[in-house]
XYZ file of C-alpha atoms in Angstrom:
710
model
C -2.653 7.241 -74.399
C -0.956 6.337 -71.292
C -3.077 7.320 -68.182
C -1.577 9.252 -65.274
C -1.231 7.690 -61.668
C -3.586 10.490 -60.483
C -6.633 8.725 -62.869
C -5.445 4.958 -62.070
C -5.487 5.515 -58.075
C -7.151 8.696 -56.934
C -7.938 7.390 -53.523
C -4.278 6.450 -52.961
C -3.369 10.034 -53.991
C -5.824 12.033 -51.823
C -4.983 9.926 -48.719
C -1.044 10.572 -49.369
C -1.988 14.445 -49.677
C -4.485 14.513 -46.372
C -3.653 11.108 -43.979
C -5.993 11.697 -41.651
C -9.220 12.826 -43.888
C -11.589 10.112 -45.567
C -9.247 7.223 -44.240
C -8.229 5.067 -41.275
C -6.985 7.364 -38.201
C -3.700 6.510 -37.030
C -3.373 3.963 -34.152
C -3.107 5.334 -30.711
C 0.444 4.229 -29.630
C -0.117 1.536 -26.839
C 2.125 3.605 -24.655
C -0.596 6.639 -24.703
C -2.918 4.115 -22.621
C -2.827 3.747 -18.823
C -5.132 1.318 -17.173
C -6.589 3.277 -13.255
C -8.331 1.344 -10.848
C -9.317 1.374 -7.245
C -8.098 -1.096 -4.898
C -8.239 -0.313 -1.216
C -7.556 -4.025 -0.472
C -5.291 -6.820 -2.678
C -8.056 -9.438 -2.570
C -7.629 -12.496 -4.813
C -9.953 -10.941 -7.469
C -7.574 -8.232 -7.703
C -4.609 -10.228 -7.710
C -6.486 -12.025 -10.872
C -6.850 -8.388 -12.555
C -3.488 -7.653 -12.306
C -2.657 -11.337 -13.560
C -4.847 -10.447 -16.946
C -3.099 -6.961 -16.991
C 0.413 -8.589 -16.651
C -0.433 -10.996 -19.230
C -1.510 -8.323 -22.319
C 1.235 -5.963 -20.817
C -1.078 -2.962 -19.916
C 0.389 -0.153 -17.415
C -1.882 -0.411 -14.415
C -1.714 2.849 -11.837
C -3.889 1.523 -8.422
C -5.616 4.512 -6.245
C -6.313 3.968 -3.083
C -3.731 1.476 -1.823
C -4.314 0.895 1.896
C -6.917 2.993 2.384
C -10.181 2.375 4.135
C -13.094 1.462 1.645
C -16.136 4.078 2.534
C -18.278 3.244 -0.411
C -20.545 -0.120 0.458
C -20.907 -3.003 -1.846
C -23.151 -3.850 -4.333
C -25.385 -6.268 -2.343
C -26.612 -3.466 0.074
C -27.209 -0.456 -2.461
C -25.666 2.159 -4.069
C -22.090 3.061 -3.394
C -18.765 4.082 -5.437
C -18.401 7.729 -4.892
C -15.145 6.902 -3.575
C -13.666 5.843 -6.707
C -14.969 9.048 -8.280
C -13.060 10.962 -5.722
C -9.788 9.218 -5.793
C -9.853 9.534 -9.945
C -10.249 13.238 -9.660
C -7.360 13.781 -7.606
C -5.283 11.663 -9.514
C -6.199 13.355 -12.690
C -5.239 17.185 -11.424
C -1.449 15.633 -11.180
C -1.929 14.187 -14.844
C -0.679 16.991 -17.585
C -0.447 14.629 -20.615
C -3.172 15.704 -22.598
C -2.874 13.345 -25.342
C -3.317 10.366 -22.581
C -6.246 7.457 -22.385
C -7.478 6.559 -19.630
C -9.124 3.244 -18.809
C -10.559 3.787 -15.532
C -12.430 -0.122 -14.537
C -12.589 -1.784 -11.349
C -10.472 -4.461 -10.575
C -11.823 -6.854 -8.306
C -14.147 -8.534 -10.673
C -12.947 -7.719 -13.903
C -10.392 -9.598 -16.466
C -8.811 -8.846 -19.656
C -9.581 -10.796 -22.720
C -7.338 -8.881 -25.389
C -4.156 -6.621 -25.360
C -3.813 -2.569 -25.579
C -4.062 -2.351 -29.279
C -7.166 -4.282 -29.898
C -8.857 -2.082 -26.992
C -7.753 0.836 -28.478
C -8.382 0.532 -32.019
C -12.415 -0.201 -30.763
C -11.679 2.772 -28.805
C -11.079 5.013 -31.971
C -13.580 3.111 -34.154
C -16.117 4.600 -31.578
C -15.571 8.242 -32.734
C -16.676 9.725 -29.011
C -13.734 10.927 -26.771
C -15.348 8.640 -23.720
C -16.834 5.510 -23.930
C -18.790 4.243 -21.290
C -19.637 0.378 -20.932
C -23.397 -0.478 -21.502
C -26.069 -2.455 -19.345
C -29.377 -4.007 -20.137
C -30.606 -2.997 -17.012
C -31.390 0.261 -15.350
C -29.585 1.003 -12.212
C -29.591 2.369 -9.660
C -32.666 5.175 -10.080
C -35.447 3.302 -12.672
C -37.099 6.829 -12.830
C -34.755 7.826 -15.259
C -35.190 5.281 -18.028
C -37.017 7.540 -20.147
C -34.383 10.470 -20.178
C -31.717 7.774 -21.661
C -31.211 8.371 -25.428
C -32.578 5.439 -27.222
C -30.535 2.987 -29.313
C -31.607 1.355 -32.673
C -29.308 -2.240 -31.477
C -27.721 -2.804 -28.498
C -27.652 -1.742 -24.682
C -29.150 1.276 -23.544
C -28.098 2.102 -20.624
C -24.710 3.384 -18.982
C -22.571 1.052 -16.522
C -19.857 2.926 -14.284
C -17.525 0.173 -14.002
C -15.794 0.789 -17.054
C -14.926 3.555 -18.814
C -12.021 5.013 -21.565
C -11.468 8.747 -22.709
C -9.234 11.386 -23.113
C -7.643 13.057 -19.854
C -9.254 16.603 -20.599
C -12.376 15.007 -21.478
C -12.803 12.661 -18.329
C -11.334 15.624 -16.071
C -14.120 17.776 -17.643
C -16.727 14.828 -16.598
C -15.522 14.876 -12.889
C -15.079 18.350 -12.435
C -18.542 18.805 -10.813
C -17.955 15.810 -8.356
C -18.534 17.013 -4.648
C -20.142 14.303 -3.444
C -19.537 11.752 -0.577
C -17.423 8.077 -0.453
C -20.556 6.183 -0.015
C -22.568 8.500 -3.150
C -23.427 6.539 -5.853
C -20.802 6.859 -8.851
C -23.250 5.006 -11.240
C -26.148 7.833 -10.156
C -23.347 10.724 -11.249
C -22.100 9.656 -14.149
C -25.959 8.318 -15.453
C -26.982 12.025 -14.856
C -24.052 13.163 -16.968
C -24.952 11.588 -19.961
C -28.364 11.902 -19.943
C -27.877 15.584 -20.016
C -27.548 16.269 -23.801
C -25.703 19.261 -23.443
C -23.156 17.926 -21.103
C -22.988 14.209 -23.127
C -22.259 16.474 -26.137
C -19.318 18.837 -24.659
C -17.607 15.722 -23.272
C -18.577 13.833 -26.163
C -19.714 10.533 -24.133
C -21.455 7.451 -26.122
C -21.851 4.214 -24.752
C -20.434 0.558 -26.204
C -23.862 -0.687 -26.887
C -22.851 -3.782 -28.684
C -20.088 -4.656 -26.118
C -17.231 -4.310 -28.438
C -15.092 -3.141 -25.488
C -16.948 -3.654 -22.220
C -18.869 -7.097 -21.135
C -20.684 -6.497 -18.140
C -22.572 -9.956 -17.073
C -25.044 -8.842 -15.085
C -28.399 -9.294 -17.107
C -26.207 -10.418 -20.024
C -25.221 -14.328 -18.771
C -27.232 -15.541 -21.553
C -25.509 -14.006 -23.921
C -22.056 -14.429 -22.972
C -20.108 -18.189 -23.883
C -16.235 -19.446 -24.093
C -14.944 -19.065 -27.239
C -11.866 -21.380 -27.663
C -10.107 -21.001 -31.274
C -6.437 -21.189 -31.958
C -4.965 -21.368 -28.497
C -6.526 -18.556 -27.287
C -10.159 -18.016 -24.928
C -12.374 -14.972 -25.703
C -15.876 -14.356 -24.263
C -18.196 -14.131 -26.922
C -21.173 -12.030 -27.100
C -23.555 -14.184 -28.918
C -26.311 -11.615 -29.131
C -24.214 -8.792 -31.154
C -21.800 -11.406 -32.061
C -18.498 -9.293 -30.375
C -15.171 -10.406 -28.608
C -15.567 -7.819 -25.674
C -11.878 -6.772 -24.159
C -12.992 -6.447 -20.601
C -14.937 -8.629 -19.041
C -16.698 -7.472 -15.908
C -18.634 -9.433 -13.226
C -20.547 -6.277 -12.097
C -23.580 -6.865 -9.276
C -24.600 -10.633 -8.338
C -22.278 -12.459 -11.336
C -18.961 -12.787 -9.101
C -19.182 -16.381 -9.443
C -19.720 -16.080 -13.509
C -16.567 -14.249 -13.923
C -14.353 -16.686 -11.345
C -15.787 -19.272 -13.919
C -14.668 -17.491 -17.074
C -11.410 -16.255 -15.169
C -10.567 -20.112 -14.946
C -10.083 -19.767 -18.877
C -9.653 -15.927 -20.102
C -6.875 -14.512 -20.316
C -5.678 -18.447 -21.899
C -5.409 -19.567 -18.369
C -6.131 -22.680 -19.811
C -7.128 -24.298 -23.559
C -7.224 -27.342 -25.466
C -3.845 -26.594 -26.686
C -1.578 -26.172 -23.341
C -4.159 -27.400 -20.491
C -3.548 -24.828 -17.539
C -1.416 -22.439 -18.279
C -0.621 -20.945 -14.939
C -1.097 -24.305 -12.208
C 2.908 -23.933 -12.285
C 3.289 -20.083 -11.288
C 3.601 -18.847 -7.835
C 4.044 -22.025 -6.368
C 5.724 -22.845 -2.608
C 8.047 -25.506 -2.890
C 8.905 -28.203 -0.330
C 11.743 -29.934 -1.683
C 14.543 -27.321 -0.300
C 13.486 -27.210 3.045
C 14.402 -29.065 6.194
C 11.851 -31.259 7.905
C 12.032 -29.188 10.810
C 11.309 -26.537 8.435
C 8.260 -27.559 7.003
C 4.951 -25.458 7.898
C 2.969 -26.774 10.797
C -0.489 -27.978 10.072
C -3.428 -28.689 11.899
C -5.204 -31.905 10.611
C -8.999 -31.648 11.468
C -10.767 -35.387 11.341
C -14.245 -35.014 11.586
C -16.487 -37.939 12.001
C -19.851 -37.310 11.708
C -22.298 -40.192 11.254
C -21.202 -44.324 11.528
C -18.481 -44.633 8.471
C -17.191 -47.757 7.153
C -13.436 -48.663 6.632
C -12.172 -46.289 9.341
C -9.591 -48.549 10.365
C -8.236 -47.791 7.022
C -8.796 -44.197 6.750
C -6.483 -43.871 9.978
C -3.933 -46.035 8.550
C -3.844 -43.853 5.155
C -3.466 -40.902 7.589
C -0.191 -42.314 9.167
C 0.972 -43.200 5.895
C 0.718 -39.113 4.725
C 4.402 -38.295 3.637
C 4.396 -35.666 5.874
C 6.955 -35.142 8.929
C 5.201 -36.144 12.119
C 6.366 -33.215 14.503
C 4.882 -31.278 12.000
C 1.299 -32.048 12.539
C -1.640 -31.417 15.424
C -4.190 -33.338 15.154
C -7.833 -31.866 16.188
C -10.427 -35.102 16.386
C -13.927 -34.684 16.722
C -16.354 -38.102 16.758
C -19.729 -37.768 17.027
C -20.448 -41.530 16.913
C -19.926 -43.764 19.871
C -19.471 -46.785 17.608
C -15.789 -45.188 16.293
C -14.516 -44.461 20.121
C -12.551 -47.798 19.628
C -11.303 -47.076 16.665
C -9.546 -43.892 17.724
C -8.846 -45.304 20.726
C -6.714 -47.911 18.793
C -5.192 -45.567 16.685
C -3.989 -43.350 19.296
C -2.599 -45.818 21.595
C -0.045 -47.069 18.904
C 0.965 -43.513 17.631
C -0.113 -40.425 19.458
C 3.607 -39.906 20.501
C 4.206 -39.350 16.648
C 2.327 -36.098 16.605
C 3.193 -32.971 17.887
C -0.279 -32.317 19.682
C -3.417 -34.361 19.548
C -6.776 -33.111 20.569
C -9.907 -34.942 21.057
C -13.624 -34.109 21.350
C -15.901 -37.265 21.623
C -19.516 -37.762 21.712
C -19.925 -37.311 25.344
C -19.451 -33.401 24.681
C -22.835 -33.241 22.289
C -21.252 -30.787 20.063
C -22.955 -30.539 17.099
C -21.084 -30.211 13.641
C -20.436 -26.389 13.028
C -19.356 -25.815 16.796
C -16.700 -28.715 15.880
C -15.527 -27.261 12.862
C -15.570 -23.560 14.338
C -13.383 -25.464 17.754
C -11.086 -27.262 15.050
C -10.333 -24.074 13.265
C -9.854 -21.683 16.620
C -7.315 -24.301 17.079
C -5.087 -23.426 14.588
C -6.132 -19.599 14.716
C -4.956 -18.991 17.839
C -1.784 -21.190 17.214
C 0.640 -19.115 16.399
C 2.795 -21.631 15.096
C -0.054 -22.757 13.068
C 0.830 -22.454 9.463
C -2.581 -24.324 7.708
C -5.640 -25.961 8.759
C -6.354 -29.482 7.021
C -9.587 -30.586 7.020
C -10.551 -34.179 6.391
C -13.892 -35.564 6.553
C -13.325 -39.551 7.946
C -15.618 -40.879 4.292
C -12.377 -39.287 2.547
C -9.815 -41.802 1.281
C -7.126 -40.410 0.362
C -5.073 -42.726 -1.625
C -2.164 -40.364 -2.947
C 0.163 -40.336 0.079
C 1.747 -36.594 -1.117
C -2.079 -35.028 -0.885
C -0.477 -32.427 1.763
C 2.153 -31.674 -0.061
C 0.481 -30.991 -3.303
C -1.776 -28.773 -1.172
C 0.890 -26.507 0.141
C 3.304 -26.279 -2.758
C -0.183 -24.498 -4.515
C -0.128 -21.637 -2.429
C -3.229 -21.150 -2.675
C -5.645 -19.293 0.320
C -8.108 -22.570 0.239
C -7.651 -25.297 -2.071
C -9.281 -29.304 -2.365
C -7.949 -31.891 -4.189
C -10.942 -33.205 -6.363
C -12.297 -36.455 -5.216
C -15.164 -38.387 -6.563
C -17.127 -41.207 -5.421
C -16.645 -44.262 -7.444
C -18.877 -44.911 -10.434
C -20.680 -41.488 -10.070
C -20.043 -37.809 -11.190
C -20.386 -36.761 -7.378
C -17.623 -35.055 -6.027
C -16.456 -32.609 -3.187
C -17.100 -29.451 -5.159
C -19.430 -27.637 -6.997
C -19.314 -25.895 -9.930
C -22.026 -23.551 -9.931
C -24.344 -22.816 -7.385
C -28.458 -22.139 -8.609
C -30.275 -18.662 -7.722
C -31.082 -20.567 -4.321
C -27.527 -20.947 -3.275
C -27.552 -24.707 -4.261
C -25.617 -26.932 -6.372
C -25.974 -26.223 -9.765
C -23.687 -27.830 -12.774
C -21.453 -25.743 -14.568
C -20.400 -26.459 -18.354
C -16.897 -27.794 -17.181
C -18.062 -30.134 -14.529
C -18.444 -33.469 -16.189
C -15.256 -32.824 -18.121
C -13.193 -31.500 -14.902
C -14.763 -34.962 -13.022
C -13.821 -37.081 -15.658
C -10.211 -35.308 -16.226
C -10.773 -33.962 -19.677
C -9.525 -30.811 -18.374
C -6.826 -31.216 -15.534
C -5.745 -27.770 -13.439
C -6.757 -25.754 -10.593
C -10.162 -24.576 -10.777
C -12.127 -21.236 -8.899
C -15.597 -22.734 -7.784
C -18.012 -21.349 -5.323
C -18.145 -24.438 -2.887
C -15.745 -27.197 -1.633
C -16.213 -29.424 0.705
C -15.039 -33.005 2.632
C -11.222 -31.713 2.194
C -9.596 -28.878 1.957
C -6.447 -26.912 3.216
C -6.955 -23.231 4.221
C -3.924 -20.730 5.406
C -3.968 -19.747 8.703
C -3.183 -16.652 7.795
C -6.658 -15.736 6.557
C -7.802 -17.531 9.817
C -6.564 -14.522 11.838
C -6.883 -11.820 9.280
C -10.292 -12.143 6.407
C -11.919 -14.961 8.527
C -11.380 -13.669 12.017
C -15.146 -14.516 12.973
C -15.282 -17.470 15.119
C -18.950 -18.989 13.645
C -17.620 -19.655 10.256
C -20.120 -22.485 9.826
C -22.775 -20.990 11.495
C -26.327 -20.410 9.654
C -29.549 -20.416 10.522
C -30.513 -22.173 6.969
C -27.498 -23.371 5.698
C -25.715 -26.929 6.431
C -22.533 -25.984 8.020
C -20.680 -26.689 4.719
C -22.600 -24.161 2.832
C -22.556 -21.809 5.450
C -18.893 -21.661 5.341
C -18.449 -21.478 1.796
C -20.774 -18.803 1.791
C -19.163 -17.103 4.152
C -15.601 -17.551 2.151
C -17.688 -16.303 -0.912
C -19.013 -13.063 0.847
C -15.430 -11.956 1.797
C -14.655 -12.296 -1.625
C -12.120 -15.222 -1.023
C -11.279 -18.078 -4.056
C -11.758 -21.533 -3.301
C -9.829 -23.944 -5.778
C -10.047 -27.544 -6.647
C -7.215 -29.224 -8.312
C -7.597 -32.112 -10.379
C -3.684 -31.847 -11.578
C -3.195 -35.663 -9.604
C -5.216 -38.526 -8.593
C -5.764 -38.040 -4.931
C -8.348 -40.843 -3.939
C -12.347 -41.144 -3.365
C -15.396 -40.639 -1.321
C -17.031 -43.219 0.508
C -20.403 -43.899 0.494
C -22.390 -43.834 3.642
C -25.738 -44.754 2.781
C -27.126 -47.820 4.152
C -24.178 -48.298 6.424
C -25.322 -50.543 9.611
C -23.354 -50.633 12.889
C -25.342 -53.958 13.960
C -22.329 -56.454 12.993
C -19.006 -56.428 15.183
C -17.343 -56.102 11.312
C -19.873 -53.870 9.673
C -17.474 -53.476 6.662
C -18.002 -56.658 5.056
C -21.637 -55.889 4.274
C -20.135 -52.958 2.204
C -19.379 -54.902 -1.087
C -22.712 -53.042 -2.799
C -22.040 -49.421 -1.169
C -18.214 -48.954 -1.512
C -16.809 -52.041 -3.678
C -13.588 -50.622 -4.174
C -12.625 -50.228 -0.572
C -14.015 -53.751 -0.194
C -11.824 -55.139 -2.345
C -8.743 -53.582 -0.937
C -9.832 -54.652 2.453
C -10.813 -58.071 2.072
C -9.379 -59.618 -1.626
C -6.205 -60.611 -1.498
C -3.202 -58.789 -3.028
C -2.042 -61.006 -5.804
C -5.954 -61.904 -6.679
C -5.231 -59.627 -9.755
C -1.964 -61.825 -10.967
C -4.175 -65.368 -10.885
C -4.229 -65.580 -14.298
C -1.108 -63.225 -15.461
C 1.650 -64.553 -13.016
C -0.250 -68.521 -13.070
C -0.957 -68.507 -9.525
C -3.107 -71.334 -9.630
C -2.430 -74.420 -8.231
C -4.187 -77.725 -9.594
C -2.914 -80.060 -6.757
C -5.468 -82.982 -7.647
C -7.363 -83.413 -10.656
C -10.157 -80.762 -11.153
C -9.153 -79.141 -7.764
C -7.372 -75.782 -8.325
C -6.136 -73.627 -5.324
C -5.799 -69.889 -5.728
C -5.583 -66.487 -3.321
C -9.091 -64.893 -2.978
C -9.393 -63.699 0.755
C -6.554 -61.253 2.679
C -5.907 -62.186 5.917
C -8.387 -59.387 7.445
C -11.562 -60.855 5.485
C -10.290 -64.294 7.090
C -10.292 -62.827 10.228
C -13.405 -60.818 10.087
C -15.479 -63.694 9.134
C -14.312 -66.155 11.693
C -14.748 -63.255 14.285
C -18.139 -62.016 12.795
C -19.280 -66.157 13.210
C -17.807 -67.038 16.188
C -19.940 -63.407 17.358
C -22.566 -64.482 16.275
C -21.938 -67.905 17.936
C -25.077 -70.280 17.084
C -23.319 -72.880 15.743
C -24.986 -76.139 14.569
C -24.626 -79.135 16.850
C -23.446 -81.410 13.946
C -26.221 -83.852 14.142
C -28.411 -85.001 10.923
C -31.300 -82.844 12.337
C -30.994 -79.485 10.799
C -34.514 -77.580 10.556
C -32.548 -74.809 8.832
C -32.410 -76.315 5.504
C -35.484 -77.907 4.006
C -36.449 -81.526 4.943
C -34.978 -80.686 8.090
C -32.714 -83.530 7.541
C -28.205 -83.382 7.132
C -26.380 -86.156 5.474
C -23.609 -85.089 5.874
C -23.636 -82.499 8.690
C -20.886 -80.100 10.039
C -20.551 -78.039 12.609
C -21.240 -74.391 10.990
C -23.360 -70.802 10.307
C -24.958 -70.007 7.653
C -24.570 -67.182 5.634
C -28.381 -66.650 5.538
C -27.891 -66.305 9.365
C -25.895 -63.425 9.585
C -27.830 -61.902 6.897
C -24.641 -62.431 4.567
C -26.177 -63.735 1.429
C -26.663 -61.750 -0.865
C -23.153 -60.404 -0.044
C -21.795 -63.503 -0.461
C -23.657 -63.914 -3.940
C -21.948 -60.460 -5.033
C -18.711 -61.853 -3.618
C -19.104 -65.206 -5.667
C -20.222 -63.207 -8.863
C -17.454 -60.976 -8.852
C -13.816 -62.787 -7.594
C -14.913 -66.641 -8.117
C -17.071 -66.889 -11.281
C -14.443 -65.114 -13.939
C -12.073 -67.748 -12.073
C -14.111 -70.362 -12.808
C -15.119 -69.605 -16.071
C -11.703 -69.642 -16.977
C -10.672 -73.160 -15.702
C -13.707 -74.583 -16.894
C -14.001 -73.058 -20.724
C -17.721 -73.820 -22.092
C -19.261 -73.521 -18.595
C -21.000 -70.296 -17.070
C -22.140 -69.641 -14.122
C -24.441 -67.100 -12.214
C -23.053 -68.659 -8.806
C -26.345 -69.699 -7.620
C -25.951 -71.888 -4.493
C -28.535 -73.350 -2.360
C -26.172 -73.419 0.856
C -23.257 -71.462 1.882
C -21.947 -71.729 5.360
C -18.927 -71.422 7.736
C -17.768 -74.765 9.375
C -15.397 -74.919 12.309
C -13.332 -77.882 12.687
C -12.270 -78.951 15.552
C -10.800 -82.282 16.997
C -13.072 -84.864 17.538
C -16.124 -82.238 16.855
C -17.217 -83.621 13.736
C -18.096 -87.329 14.656
C -20.736 -87.693 11.442
C -18.234 -86.390 9.181
C -17.489 -88.665 6.196
C -16.160 -88.697 2.723
C -18.944 -87.369 0.343
C -19.747 -86.071 -2.843
C -21.281 -82.715 -3.334
C -24.079 -82.455 -5.371
C -23.220 -79.671 -7.179
C -21.685 -78.203 -10.576
C -18.544 -76.422 -8.808
C -17.396 -76.619 -4.953
C -15.472 -74.012 -3.676
C -14.050 -74.044 -0.363
C -12.437 -71.182 0.919
C -9.743 -71.876 3.871
C -10.003 -69.170 6.983
C -6.553 -69.870 8.453
C -3.313 -69.414 8.301
C -1.113 -71.937 5.883
C -0.314 -74.993 7.614
C -1.594 -78.322 9.442
C -4.631 -77.019 11.400
C -4.002 -79.970 13.733
C -2.231 -83.190 14.120
C -3.583 -85.939 12.827
C -2.997 -89.399 13.473
C -2.145 -92.080 10.899
C -5.886 -93.826 12.152
C -7.711 -91.010 10.773
C -7.377 -91.496 6.740
C -10.269 -89.927 5.716
C -8.839 -86.653 6.453
C -5.644 -87.395 5.227
C -6.877 -87.830 2.128
C -9.273 -85.314 2.081
C -7.069 -82.772 3.786
C -4.244 -81.993 0.644
C -6.708 -81.684 -1.850
C -9.084 -79.156 0.381
C -7.110 -77.162 3.588
C -4.461 -75.510 3.163
C -5.058 -74.016 6.702
C -3.951 -73.163 10.133
C -1.438 -74.032 12.765
C -3.896 -73.386 15.899
C -6.260 -75.798 17.412
C -8.821 -75.951 14.946
C -9.648 -74.381 11.575
C -12.582 -72.653 10.005
C -13.782 -72.708 5.901
C -16.278 -71.287 4.300
C -18.476 -73.876 1.905
C -21.021 -73.441 -0.996
């Protein structure tokens, strides 16, 4: 016998007759949802909130724009009553009773998913109003016993987010008569813990964080989930993917961190998806139309390679007549460097102000003064802070930062060979450095983008409009407990202003100022250990790295090789350093500096150890001479050990005891420190020099020659 469809599919038959009975409810149409928030100011957090809402096509209604905020803040105590008043007033104008309202904070909130998922989870809650939940009770701990118990999940109400139907929400706020600075959290809590009102309004909590994730008290529960080109925040305790992420209470830095990724701001598949939005391009502008920038150069301690710093400053690709300089120098040692730079180039800049060590101004006061120079200048568009230890290799840095169109943005710089950088990814509970989960990936370039961070230093760009508004306070760098840089960032965070660091380009590095001594004439010569990259750029010949590839090694006679090694600056500095020291040997056979006190082939010289340069010289030999030696003499390996290293000075008739000889060494290295050409005119009656010079002295056209020997 053939069975009827009724017997085969009874469930389907019943649902066909009664579609809303024992079956899944119809999905609420997305157009029925309205997001309502309160924002009296357009803060950076509010702009981020709107960006995430736009990403998922939420419809948002903003209350309180342009009004004065009267409800306090989370740090000073309960408040928020103004939000309830504004909501109550707005609801009076809403007549569509089947509409769903999502009422949430905005300054510290991001959406992680869209309206469809939100409404589905709201319907699955089977209540007319659903509040976010928290594991911590606030603001009145004495009400804990009156809260309903839950089997699994958070027990306490969070007022920063709730969703519900208009009639139920109207009923919930109907009795509000409080002041603007009263606690909204306490008001909603008392409604929820009242069994009669809770049942009448039909309120529940999102205890397992399916809709709302409050971060306060739950930081260990929330992780980022990267999957299929999307980024979500996952609550690992309840294994849920909340739709709304709220950095309530003291978790603003954590929501900033999550906001670097959510919603799909950065993914492994796409990289940064927002880094090219809202830019301020300069390419269409004439040079006369470029923003006016005050560059603040700050010299707080003795620093190597200051001459090179000013050379790079001069090379910045930006119209000089749209730049003003504020130079603060605390070190008398560097006054000559500043004077030399300004003597040649002051006229290029629109204005220059110098504050020297005689002013006896501390770091905080100098930074405040520099910022104020821009703040009071109605034409100033940006302040560019630049510490002297910054090595800006990217000549377009200033243009790149301006085009980012951000309130405060820093180019990412690191110290060579280390994870040390000019930004922090997180802060400890005490407000000091802490390593964020993504810090190493950002520093090492595995994650590239523009990152919201809690601390930047050494070099960053600030919009002048901020200095005249939110940052109008003159003493931004002052604190009784914090260093000036930390005080500045603390003040910025307190104002709700975002700081960014970009690693979208390679910008440069930061010098180490550790162990920098100023007891020599050219102190940078001693920086081969602390700042090896800068030492090489300054002192090694530009063609050194091409020696083998381009066959730049000459072979003027058997077993003698010529190749470029020192830059002109290196030669000049070594000569000047030796002349500054001035204690040249007498050129006789008696020499108390060496073991035995007798020199068989005496010269007029100064030993490297006399100027405490022996360790640096050995490092130079290992790094730059040994690799070439091992290629020229296959099978030999050298540790570049030496008995003596010295600089010799040659003048006519000054070396009477010098004669042809063989050096007792495996390798002899002679570096000529003068320009190419004859060092002085030799007479035909001096054959020893004629035979010696072709192989050893490609030297200068001045009246004497210097050379280093080992």
